[in-house]
Coordinates of C-alpha atoms in Angstrom, one line a residue:
M63 CA 25.5 -16.2 12.9
T64 CA 27.3 -14.0 15.3
K65 CA 29.5 -11.3 15.7
N66 CA 33.0 -11.2 16.7
S67 CA 32.7 -8.7 19.9
D68 CA 36.8 -8.4 19.6
D69 CA 36.8 -6.6 16.7
K70 CA 33.5 -6.1 15.9
S71 CA 34.1 -8.4 12.5
F72 CA 31.1 -10.3 11.3
I73 CA 31.5 -14.2 11.1
T74 CA 29.5 -17.5 10.2
D75 CA 28.7 -20.6 11.4
S76 CA 31.7 -21.9 9.4
N77 CA 33.7 -18.8 11.2
I78 CA 34.3 -16.6 7.9
R79 CA 34.5 -13.3 8.1
I80 CA 31.9 -11.2 6.4
E81 CA 33.5 -8.4 4.9
R82 CA 31.3 -4.6 6.2
L83 CA 31.1 -4.1 2.7
Y84 CA 30.9 -6.1 -0.8
K85 CA 31.8 -3.5 -4.3
D86 CA 34.4 -3.4 -7.3
P87 CA 36.3 -0.3 -8.1
L88 CA 33.1 -0.1 -11.0
P89 CA 31.0 3.3 -11.5
M90 CA 27.9 1.5 -9.9
S91 CA 29.7 0.2 -6.8
E92 CA 28.9 3.1 -4.7
E93 CA 29.5 4.0 -1.2
P94 CA 26.9 3.6 0.9
G95 CA 25.9 6.3 3.1
M96 CA 26.9 8.9 0.4
Y97 CA 25.3 10.3 -2.8
P98 CA 23.1 9.2 -4.4
Y99 CA 22.3 6.9 -1.3
T100 CA 21.8 3.3 -3.9
R101 CA 23.4 1.0 -1.2
G102 CA 22.0 2.5 1.8
V103 CA 21.7 6.0 3.7
Q104 CA 24.1 4.6 6.9
A105 CA 27.7 3.9 6.2
D106 CA 27.5 0.6 8.5
M107 CA 23.8 -0.2 7.8
Y108 CA 22.1 -3.1 10.4
R109 CA 25.1 -3.4 11.1
S110 CA 25.3 -0.3 13.7
R111 CA 21.6 -0.2 14.0
L112 CA 18.7 -2.6 13.5
W113 CA 15.6 -1.1 11.5
T114 CA 12.6 -0.2 14.2
M115 CA 10.4 -2.9 14.5
R116 CA 7.0 -1.7 14.1
Q117 CA 3.2 -3.8 14.9
Y118 CA 0.5 -1.6 12.6
A119 CA -2.5 -1.6 15.3
G120 CA -5.4 0.3 16.9
F121 CA -8.7 -1.0 17.5
S122 CA -12.1 -1.0 19.4
T123 CA -11.1 2.0 22.0
A124 CA -8.4 3.6 23.8
A125 CA -8.0 1.9 26.3
E126 CA -8.2 -1.7 24.3
S127 CA -5.6 -0.2 21.7
N128 CA -3.9 0.1 24.7
K129 CA -3.1 -3.6 26.0
R130 CA -2.2 -4.2 22.9
Y131 CA 0.4 -1.7 22.3
R132 CA 2.0 -2.6 26.5
Y133 CA 1.9 -6.0 25.1
L134 CA 4.2 -5.4 21.9
L135 CA 6.7 -3.4 23.4
S136 CA 7.2 -6.4 25.7
Q137 CA 7.6 -8.8 22.9
G138 CA 10.5 -6.3 21.7
T139 CA 8.4 -3.9 19.4
T140 CA 10.6 -0.5 19.0
G141 CA 7.8 1.7 17.9
L142 CA 4.7 2.1 17.7
S143 CA 2.4 2.3 14.8
V144 CA -1.1 3.7 15.1
A145 CA -4.3 2.7 13.5
F146 CA -7.2 5.0 13.3
D147 CA -10.9 4.2 12.5
L148 CA -12.7 5.5 9.7
P149 CA -14.4 8.2 11.4
T150 CA -11.2 9.3 13.5
Q151 CA -9.8 9.4 9.5
I152 CA -12.3 11.5 8.2
G153 CA -13.1 14.1 10.8
F154 CA -16.3 13.0 12.5
D155 CA -17.0 12.0 15.8
S156 CA -18.1 9.0 17.9
D157 CA -21.2 10.5 18.2
S158 CA -22.0 11.7 14.3
D159 CA -24.8 10.2 12.4
F160 CA -21.4 9.5 9.8
A161 CA -20.0 7.0 12.3
D162 CA -22.3 4.8 12.8
G163 CA -21.1 1.5 12.2
E164 CA -17.8 2.5 11.6
V165 CA -16.3 3.6 15.2
G166 CA -13.9 1.2 16.2
K167 CA -13.6 -1.0 13.7
A168 CA -10.0 -0.2 11.4
G169 CA -9.0 1.2 13.8
V170 CA -8.6 2.7 17.4
A171 CA -11.4 5.6 17.5
I172 CA -9.8 9.1 19.3
D173 CA -12.4 11.9 19.7
S174 CA -10.3 14.0 21.8
L175 CA -7.7 14.2 24.1
K176 CA -8.6 12.1 26.6
D177 CA -9.0 9.1 23.8
M178 CA -5.1 10.1 24.0
E179 CA -4.5 10.0 26.9
E180 CA -5.8 6.6 27.3
L181 CA -4.5 5.8 24.3
F182 CA -1.5 6.5 26.0
E183 CA -1.5 5.4 29.5
G184 CA 1.9 3.8 30.6
I185 CA 4.1 4.8 28.3
E186 CA 6.4 7.2 27.9
L187 CA 5.8 9.8 25.1
E188 CA 9.6 11.1 24.9
K189 CA 11.2 7.0 25.3
I190 CA 9.4 5.9 22.7
S191 CA 8.9 6.4 18.2
T192 CA 5.1 6.3 17.8
S193 CA 4.2 6.9 14.0
M194 CA 0.5 7.7 13.0
T195 CA -1.4 6.8 10.0
I196 CA -3.2 9.6 9.6
N197 CA -3.9 12.0 6.9
S198 CA -6.6 14.4 5.9
T199 CA -7.0 15.0 10.4
A200 CA -3.4 14.6 11.0
A201 CA -2.7 18.0 12.7
I202 CA -5.2 17.8 14.5
L203 CA -3.3 13.9 16.0
L204 CA -0.5 15.9 15.7
S205 CA -1.7 18.4 18.4
M206 CA -3.4 16.2 20.9
Y207 CA 0.4 14.6 20.9
I208 CA 2.1 16.8 21.4
A209 CA -0.2 17.8 24.0
L210 CA 0.0 14.8 25.6
A211 CA 3.4 15.3 25.8
R212 CA 3.8 18.5 27.6
K213 CA 0.7 16.7 30.6
Q214 CA 3.5 14.2 30.6
G215 CA 6.7 17.2 31.1
A216 CA 8.2 15.7 28.1
D217 CA 10.6 18.2 26.4
I218 CA 8.6 18.1 22.6
S219 CA 11.6 19.4 20.9
K220 CA 12.7 15.8 21.7
I221 CA 10.1 13.1 20.9
S222 CA 10.2 11.2 17.7
G223 CA 7.6 9.7 15.6
T224 CA 5.6 10.7 12.5
I225 CA 2.3 11.1 10.9
Q226 CA 1.8 9.9 7.7
N227 CA -0.2 13.5 6.5
D228 CA 0.2 12.3 3.0
I229 CA -3.1 13.7 1.3
L230 CA -2.7 13.7 -2.2
K231 CA -2.6 9.7 -2.3
E232 CA -6.1 10.1 -0.8
Y233 CA -7.7 11.7 -3.8
A234 CA -5.5 9.0 -5.8
A235 CA -6.0 6.2 -4.3
R236 CA -7.8 5.9 -0.9
G237 CA -10.5 8.7 -0.3
T238 CA -10.5 9.5 3.2
Y239 CA -10.2 12.8 2.3
I240 CA -12.2 16.2 3.5
Y241 CA -11.2 19.6 1.8
P242 CA -9.9 20.1 -1.4
P243 CA -6.6 19.9 -2.3
Q244 CA -5.5 23.6 -2.1
P245 CA -6.1 24.3 1.4
S246 CA -5.0 20.8 2.3
M247 CA -1.2 21.1 1.1
R248 CA -1.6 25.0 3.2
I249 CA -2.2 22.2 6.1
I250 CA 0.2 20.5 5.8
T251 CA 2.7 22.9 4.9
D252 CA 1.9 24.8 8.5
I253 CA 2.4 21.3 9.9
F254 CA 5.9 21.6 8.3
E255 CA 6.7 25.4 9.1
Y256 CA 5.6 24.7 13.5
C257 CA 7.8 21.3 13.6
S258 CA 10.9 22.4 11.9
K259 CA 10.8 25.0 15.1
E260 CA 9.6 23.2 17.7
V261 CA 8.9 19.2 17.2
P262 CA 12.8 19.3 15.1
K263 CA 12.6 15.4 15.5
W264 CA 9.4 14.6 14.1
N265 CA 8.8 13.7 10.8
T266 CA 6.5 15.9 9.4
I267 CA 4.8 13.5 6.3
S268 CA 5.6 9.8 5.6
V269 CA 4.7 10.2 1.4
S270 CA 3.1 7.2 0.7
G271 CA 3.2 4.7 -1.5
Y272 CA 2.1 1.8 0.4
H273 CA -2.2 2.4 -0.5
I274 CA -0.9 3.3 -4.0
R275 CA 0.2 -0.2 -4.1
E276 CA -3.0 -1.5 -2.3
A277 CA -5.3 0.4 -5.5
G278 CA -3.4 -2.3 -7.8
A279 CA -0.5 -0.3 -9.2
S280 CA 2.9 -1.5 -10.1
A281 CA 6.0 -1.8 -8.2
V282 CA 7.7 1.0 -11.0
Q283 CA 3.7 2.5 -10.5
E284 CA 3.7 3.1 -6.4
L285 CA 7.5 4.4 -7.5
A286 CA 6.9 6.6 -9.7
F287 CA 3.6 7.9 -7.9
T288 CA 4.9 8.3 -5.0
L289 CA 7.8 10.6 -5.4
A290 CA 5.7 12.5 -8.1
D291 CA 3.7 14.1 -4.6
G292 CA 6.9 13.7 -2.5
K293 CA 8.2 16.4 -5.1
A294 CA 5.0 18.5 -5.2
Y295 CA 5.1 19.0 -1.6
L296 CA 8.5 20.2 -2.1
K297 CA 7.7 22.4 -3.8
A298 CA 4.5 23.3 -1.7
A299 CA 7.2 24.3 0.5
L300 CA 9.2 26.8 -1.1
E301 CA 6.6 28.2 -2.3
K302 CA 6.1 29.2 1.3
G303 CA 9.1 29.9 1.7
L304 CA 10.5 27.4 3.9
D305 CA 13.7 25.7 3.4
I306 CA 14.2 23.0 1.9
N307 CA 17.7 22.0 4.0
V308 CA 15.6 22.2 7.2
F309 CA 12.4 20.4 6.0
A310 CA 13.0 18.1 3.5
K311 CA 15.4 16.1 6.5
R312 CA 11.8 16.1 7.7
I313 CA 10.0 13.4 4.7
S314 CA 10.0 9.9 5.3
F315 CA 8.6 7.6 3.1
F316 CA 6.2 4.2 3.5
F317 CA 6.4 2.2 0.6
N318 CA 4.7 -1.7 0.1
A319 CA 6.6 -4.6 -0.3
H320 CA 5.0 -7.4 -2.9
N321 CA 5.9 -11.2 -3.5
N322 CA 8.5 -10.3 -6.1
L323 CA 11.4 -9.9 -4.1
F324 CA 14.4 -9.0 -6.6
E325 CA 11.8 -5.9 -8.5
E326 CA 11.2 -4.7 -4.0
V327 CA 15.0 -4.5 -3.6
A328 CA 15.2 -2.9 -7.0
K329 CA 12.0 -0.1 -6.4
F330 CA 13.6 0.7 -2.9
R331 CA 18.2 1.1 -4.6
A332 CA 16.3 3.2 -6.9
A333 CA 14.2 4.8 -4.7
R334 CA 16.9 6.2 -3.1
R335 CA 18.8 7.7 -6.1
M336 CA 15.7 9.0 -7.3
W337 CA 14.8 10.8 -4.2
A338 CA 18.1 12.6 -3.9
Q339 CA 18.6 13.6 -7.7
I340 CA 14.8 15.7 -6.7
T341 CA 16.0 17.2 -3.5
K342 CA 19.2 18.1 -5.2
D343 CA 17.6 19.3 -8.6
L344 CA 15.0 21.5 -6.3
G345 CA 18.1 23.1 -4.2
A346 CA 19.0 21.1 -1.5
T347 CA 22.7 20.9 -0.4
D348 CA 23.0 19.3 2.9
P349 CA 23.2 15.5 2.2
R350 CA 20.9 15.1 5.2
A351 CA 17.8 16.5 2.7
Q352 CA 19.1 14.4 0.1
V353 CA 18.2 11.3 2.2
L354 CA 15.6 8.9 1.1
R355 CA 14.0 7.3 4.7
F356 CA 11.6 5.0 4.0
H357 CA 9.4 2.7 6.5
T358 CA 8.1 -1.3 5.7
Q359 CA 5.1 -2.5 5.6
T360 CA 4.4 -5.9 3.6
G361 CA 1.3 -6.5 1.0
G362 CA -1.9 -6.5 2.5
S363 CA -3.8 -7.0 -0.9
T364 CA -1.5 -9.9 -1.4
L365 CA -2.8 -12.2 1.6
T366 CA -5.1 -14.5 1.6
A367 CA -8.0 -15.9 3.2
Q368 CA -8.2 -19.5 1.3
Q369 CA -5.1 -21.4 3.5
P370 CA -4.7 -18.3 5.7
M371 CA -1.2 -20.0 6.7
N372 CA 0.1 -19.4 3.8
N373 CA 0.7 -15.8 4.4
I374 CA 3.2 -15.9 7.3
I375 CA 5.4 -16.8 4.4
R376 CA 4.3 -14.4 1.8
V377 CA 4.2 -12.3 4.8
T378 CA 8.5 -13.6 5.9
I379 CA 9.7 -12.9 2.1
Q380 CA 8.1 -9.1 1.7
A381 CA 10.0 -8.3 4.7
L382 CA 13.1 -9.7 3.2
S383 CA 12.4 -7.8 0.1
A384 CA 12.3 -4.0 3.0
V385 CA 14.8 -5.7 4.7
L386 CA 18.1 -6.3 1.9
G387 CA 16.6 -2.6 0.4
G388 CA 17.8 -1.2 3.2
T389 CA 13.9 0.0 4.9
Q390 CA 14.3 2.0 7.9
S391 CA 11.7 0.8 10.0
L392 CA 9.3 -1.8 8.8
H393 CA 5.5 -3.5 9.8
T394 CA 4.6 -7.2 9.6
N395 CA 1.2 -8.0 9.0
G396 CA -0.5 -11.0 10.5
Y397 CA -1.2 -14.4 8.5
D398 CA -5.3 -13.5 9.0
E399 CA -5.3 -10.2 8.3
A400 CA -7.8 -11.1 4.8
L401 CA -9.7 -12.5 7.2
S402 CA -9.6 -9.8 10.0
L403 CA -7.7 -7.2 12.7
P404 CA -4.9 -9.8 13.8
T405 CA -5.8 -11.9 16.6
E406 CA -2.3 -11.2 19.4
E407 CA -0.6 -14.5 18.3
A408 CA -1.1 -14.1 14.0
A409 CA 0.7 -10.4 15.6
T410 CA 3.2 -12.3 17.5
I411 CA 4.3 -14.3 14.4
A412 CA 4.2 -11.4 12.5
L413 CA 7.1 -9.5 14.6
R414 CA 8.8 -12.2 15.6
S415 CA 8.8 -12.9 12.0
Q416 CA 11.6 -9.7 11.0
Q417 CA 13.0 -11.2 15.1
I418 CA 14.5 -14.0 13.3
I419 CA 15.5 -11.8 9.7
A420 CA 17.1 -9.5 11.8
H421 CA 19.2 -12.0 14.6
E422 CA 19.1 -15.4 12.7
S423 CA 19.5 -15.0 8.7
G424 CA 22.2 -13.3 8.5
V425 CA 21.6 -10.9 6.3
T426 CA 22.2 -7.6 8.2
M427 CA 26.0 -8.6 9.1
T428 CA 26.7 -6.4 5.8
V429 CA 26.0 -3.3 4.1
D430 CA 23.3 -3.5 0.7
P431 CA 24.5 -7.7 0.3
L432 CA 23.0 -8.1 -3.6
G433 CA 24.5 -4.7 -4.4
G434 CA 27.1 -5.3 -7.3
S435 CA 24.8 -8.2 -8.7
Y436 CA 24.7 -7.9 -13.0
F437 CA 20.8 -9.1 -12.1
I438 CA 20.1 -6.4 -9.5
E439 CA 22.0 -3.9 -10.7
K440 CA 20.5 -3.7 -14.2
L441 CA 17.2 -4.2 -12.0
T442 CA 17.5 -1.4 -10.2
N443 CA 18.7 1.0 -13.6
D444 CA 15.4 -0.3 -15.6
V445 CA 12.9 0.6 -11.9
E446 CA 14.5 4.0 -11.8
K447 CA 14.5 4.2 -16.1
E448 CA 10.8 3.4 -15.9
A449 CA 9.1 5.4 -13.0
Y450 CA 11.3 8.8 -14.5
K451 CA 8.4 7.8 -17.5
Y452 CA 5.6 8.9 -15.4
L453 CA 7.5 11.3 -14.0
E454 CA 8.3 13.2 -17.1
K455 CA 4.5 12.7 -17.9
I456 CA 3.1 14.3 -14.3
D457 CA 6.1 17.2 -15.0
E458 CA 4.5 17.9 -18.1
M459 CA 0.4 18.1 -16.8
G460 CA 1.0 21.0 -14.3
G461 CA 3.0 18.3 -11.2
A462 CA 0.9 15.4 -9.0
V463 CA -1.8 17.5 -7.6
K464 CA -2.9 19.2 -11.3
A465 CA -2.2 14.5 -12.6
I466 CA -4.7 13.9 -10.2
E467 CA -7.2 16.8 -10.8
A468 CA -7.3 14.7 -14.0
G469 CA -7.7 12.1 -13.0
Y470 CA -4.5 10.7 -14.9
I471 CA -3.3 9.1 -12.3
Q472 CA -6.3 6.8 -10.8
N473 CA -6.7 5.3 -14.2
E474 CA -3.2 4.4 -14.6
I475 CA -4.4 3.0 -11.4
A476 CA -7.1 1.2 -12.2
A477 CA -6.0 0.1 -15.5
S478 CA -3.3 -2.5 -13.3
A479 CA -5.2 -3.3 -11.3
Y480 CA -7.8 -4.3 -13.9
K481 CA -4.6 -6.3 -15.7
Y482 CA -3.3 -7.9 -12.2
Q483 CA -6.9 -9.0 -12.0
K484 CA -7.1 -10.1 -14.9
E485 CA -4.1 -12.7 -14.6
I486 CA -4.9 -13.4 -11.3
D487 CA -8.8 -14.9 -13.0
T488 CA -7.0 -16.0 -16.2
G489 CA -4.7 -18.4 -13.7
D490 CA -1.6 -17.0 -15.8
K491 CA -0.6 -15.4 -12.4
V492 CA -0.5 -18.5 -10.1
I493 CA -1.6 -17.9 -6.6
V494 CA -0.9 -20.4 -4.3
G495 CA -4.2 -21.8 -3.0
L496 CA -6.3 -19.2 -4.6
N497 CA -6.8 -19.7 -8.3
S498 CA -3.3 -22.7 -7.7
F499 CA -2.7 -25.9 -5.6
K500 CA -6.4 -25.7 -3.6
S501 CA -7.3 -27.7 -0.9
D502 CA -10.1 -28.7 1.3
E503 CA -10.1 -26.6 5.2
P504 CA -12.2 -26.0 7.8
P505 CA -13.6 -22.4 7.7
F506 CA -10.6 -20.5 9.7
D507 CA -12.2 -20.0 13.2
K508 CA -9.8 -17.3 14.8
H509 CA -11.6 -13.9 14.3
F510 CA -10.6 -10.6 16.0
K511 CA -13.9 -9.3 16.4
I512 CA -14.9 -5.9 17.0
D513 CA -18.5 -5.5 19.6
D514 CA -20.8 -2.3 17.6
S515 CA -21.2 -1.8 21.1
I516 CA -18.3 0.3 20.9
R517 CA -19.5 3.5 19.7
N518 CA -22.0 4.1 22.3
V519 CA -18.8 3.7 25.0
Q520 CA -17.5 6.9 23.1
I521 CA -20.4 8.4 23.1
E522 CA -21.3 8.3 26.3
K523 CA -17.6 9.7 27.0
L524 CA -17.7 12.7 24.6
K525 CA -20.6 13.3 26.6
K526 CA -19.3 13.4 29.8
L527 CA -16.6 15.3 28.5
R528 CA -18.9 17.9 27.4
A529 CA -20.3 18.3 30.6
E530 CA -17.1 18.9 32.8
R531 CA -15.2 21.3 30.0
N532 CA -15.0 24.4 29.9
N533 CA -16.8 25.3 26.7
E534 CA -16.7 28.8 26.7
K535 CA -12.8 28.5 26.1
V536 CA -13.4 25.9 23.4
N537 CA -15.5 27.7 21.6
S538 CA -13.3 30.6 22.1
C539 CA -10.8 28.0 20.9
L540 CA -12.7 27.5 17.5
Q541 CA -13.8 30.8 17.1
N542 CA -9.7 31.3 16.7
I543 CA -9.1 27.9 14.5
S544 CA -12.0 29.2 11.9
A545 CA -10.3 33.3 11.7
A546 CA -6.3 32.1 11.4
A547 CA -7.9 29.6 8.0
K548 CA -9.6 32.3 6.5
S549 CA -5.7 33.6 6.9
D550 CA -2.4 32.8 6.1
Q551 CA -1.7 31.5 10.0
N552 CA -0.1 29.0 11.0
L553 CA -3.3 26.9 12.3
M554 CA -1.0 24.9 14.7
P555 CA -0.5 26.6 17.6
L556 CA -4.5 27.4 17.3
I557 CA -5.8 23.4 17.5
I558 CA -3.0 22.7 19.8
E559 CA -4.4 24.5 22.1
A560 CA -8.1 23.7 21.1
V561 CA -7.4 20.3 21.9
E562 CA -5.2 21.0 25.4
S563 CA -8.7 22.6 26.1
Y564 CA -10.5 19.4 25.5
A565 CA -12.1 20.6 22.1
T566 CA -12.6 17.4 19.7
L567 CA -11.8 15.9 16.3
G568 CA -15.1 16.5 14.7
E569 CA -14.6 20.2 16.0
I570 CA -12.3 21.5 14.9
S571 CA -12.9 20.0 11.0
D572 CA -16.4 21.0 10.7
E573 CA -14.4 24.6 11.4
L574 CA -12.4 24.2 8.6
R575 CA -15.5 22.3 7.0
K576 CA -17.0 25.9 7.2
V577 CA -14.0 27.4 5.9
F578 CA -12.4 25.0 2.8
G579 CA -15.5 23.4 2.5
E580 CA -15.1 19.8 1.3
Y581 CA -13.4 18.2 -1.7
Q582 CA -15.9 16.1 -4.2
G583 CA -14.1 13.5 -5.7

């Protein structure tokens, strides 16, 4: 399919003109780019601009991850998405006893600003958009990113990207929390407040349904629990005195995409409509504060170690659902991710699937191409109705924090996961290559492996850092953070000052542990 550059219309290979938007006079056919945004957040959607093609990557040391980032950028990736190792996610330096065996495994190890400098060497932060999947230590990693941008001479008011920063889903589904819910919410609202003034283009939270879905939730539960968390963040910011018309513009969402193509499309459409209503009910009057913008990642839990090449088809279907559903950003998983971190080959094929959808499939030529379908419109309404049932129950309990503390959300996810696994075990749900259409195949031998010696490399770097930095300045910065944590002073400027003095992630996290304590889930 090609674009007609003369009048900006679009034509098929058979020379049939594709209109910008298809609709009928019925109320369900709303305009895209207008409240309640069911049909999309922009009037022209992908006709004007494609979604950001991100590839989630991070492993080993910062220097090794930097090589992968530069490769992905050379292959057409339009935004970076950083995965951090488990010690980084839960606030431990690589030389901590708690980090043994995990350094550089699930993502890249970042102990200090030195590592962040290596991670983005040769990459100008003002010219790219970066997403960082980090939650309990989000304030520290964002501070390192801001500090690095300053060192590069960037105008931090112009840098753009997203930190996940969604701690509620950690309590509900994933487990990489540090502090109890209330101080964690305080840190999040400190980030909201600081960035609204200093880093206005930064998305300060990506409310994540992805990990809720990975834990076993259904599509409806993913939608409901994610919006319930989002609603809790809105209320926490309002209680801090922040303007919803300012901070709500920088809230984004992170959804999963599974194999049921039409249900996923309906979920994305319903999400926009529901969030528009939620923000409006809480006082948002600026249309941009009512818009739900979201990143999508294809479903890791849907990938099989058996017949792994089948995962290319699964990922393509899932990516297509995200595009048909109007995503703003997309990551496609490698076909080998049920077995290991993705190889360079798998990452490239995953990126190519997005590029083929964008440039060869024709689905980007009109806005909301499935809109107006009796089935899609009915399914969108049904998904919304079922999700509201959960939201009403959570509201009755006092909101998402109370529902999590009571174990309600966790129990609902566990019940859904059990039902899904039972259907697979009985064969009621067919998973090709796993419980049906099996075949004998040689062992998969293209694993991407991380050397355990990475921890030793990081430990040596930490020893050198602590020997060369101004430790008196570091200790002063840590004391300032501790004092601020005991008051209502915003923590962000003090954390930035600390990382600029090369205080480590573990040292800052430990200082906050002393004040806030640790959550025992």
